[in-house]
Amino acid sequence: MIRKVTLILACFCCFQMQAQTTNKMSNKARIVIHGGAGTILKKNLTPEREAAYHAKLKEALVAGKETLDKGEKAEIAVVECIKVMENSPLFNAGKGAVFTHEETIEMDASIMEGSKLNAGAACSISRIKNPITLALAIMNKSHHVMLSGKGADDFGKSQNLEIVDNDYFKDSIRYRQLKKVQEMEEAILDHDGDQGAAVDSSETEFNITLGEDKKFGTVGAVVRDNNDHLAAGTSTGGMTNKRFGRVGDSPLIGAGTYANDSTCAISCTGHGEFFIRHAVAYNVHSRMYLKGETLNEAGDYVINKELVKVDGMGGLIGIDNEGNFVMPFNTKGMFRAVLYEDGRIETMMYGEE
Ligand code: ASP
């Protein structure tokens, strides 16, 4: 009898312990995403628009989670998260990407997986509906790392990726943004004035779009899959009013994107020229690899010390092979969200969160 009671008690305690372990909140992440950094201030976003950003970031993470739940690899989850954001005009990638000086849309994207260091990237593309799917196809189905322009679009077509007319990507808010930037340039030339004075502040939503997206509206994802394998991806329309075939950091492996299973996966957003010069994504990896820094130390150093010193504005998201993650930025805000190991989702955009 005593033995029976002891057994029942032991089982009960065991059940309690298990329940406690299951209920314990994990601070380790599976997926981290960003939707660009910049002048993102609460006072400039309507509650509706704020809610739309939260909802879209959540939708992107859910798409990634469902992919991981099926047992897919990290790089596939990266693609599924990014596709959701590319399909939304809220972000500067895919539909709603920023305009070039010539009033066209030219997009860049890249992806890297951390086990064999395979990577794929495309720049200055204008016909592939989801640029991140082209980056994946280049990684998995070609012998190359990077393709550009018409050739890249043609390769996507040969891989049966969805092709659309360039007009599909065009959004009226982005067009007005281009016109404002072009007027502002003239104003600066005409009067040699300061940029702030030339910006029309009468339209709140427009201004936040201008503020955040003039430079930094890129989207990105970093993922640690069920086998602790890492991948990173980034997709962008680049910078408003860009010309002469300008390409930023986003499609450059080592600058805007990097992944290595032994250290971290990184995706950046910000003023691309600085991110290229400081090889930001690889910089974080190498500080961890060679100096033994943690992801937190390395990410913080590069964004908040090295880039700040040279006025390089932007941020990054990073995850390591244990699920530690970082989201540093030196701008007012950054659209960002985390899927934790236990399934919780957190979405954020302002600096103080
Ligand atoms: N880094 C991108 C570029 O320079 C812009 C962005 O992050 O929004 O093209």
PDB file of C-alpha atoms in Angstrom, residues 1-17:
ATOM      1  CA  MET A   1       0.000   0.000   0.000  1.00  0.00           C
ATOM      2  CA  ILE A   2       2.761   2.436   1.076  1.00  0.00           C
ATOM      3  CA  ARG A   3       4.655   1.519  -2.080  1.00  0.00           C
ATOM      4  CA  LYS A   4       1.580   2.274  -4.204  1.00  0.00           C
ATOM      5  CA  VAL A   5       1.088   5.695  -2.594  1.00  0.00           C
ATOM      6  CA  THR A   6       4.782   6.517  -3.066  1.00  0.00           C
ATOM      7  CA  LEU A   7       4.515   5.554  -6.716  1.00  0.00           C
ATOM      8  CA  ILE A   8       1.429   7.731  -7.262  1.00  0.00           C
ATOM      9  CA  LEU A   9       3.144  10.662  -5.485  1.00  0.00           C
ATOM     10  CA  ALA A  10       6.277  10.211  -7.586  1.00  0.00           C
ATOM     11  CA  CYS A  11       4.217  10.202 -10.791  1.00  0.00           C
ATOM     12  CA  PHE A  12       2.348  13.329  -9.671  1.00  0.00           C
ATOM     13  CA  CYS A  13       5.599  15.200  -8.907  1.00  0.00           C
ATOM     14  CA  CYS A  14       7.039  14.122 -12.220  1.00  0.00           C
ATOM     15  CA  PHE A  15       3.921  15.411 -14.040  1.00  0.00           C
ATOM     16  CA  GLN A  16       4.134  18.714 -12.150  1.00  0.00           C
ATOM     17  CA  MET A  17       7.780  19.144 -13.076  1.00  0.00           C
TER      18      MET A  17
END
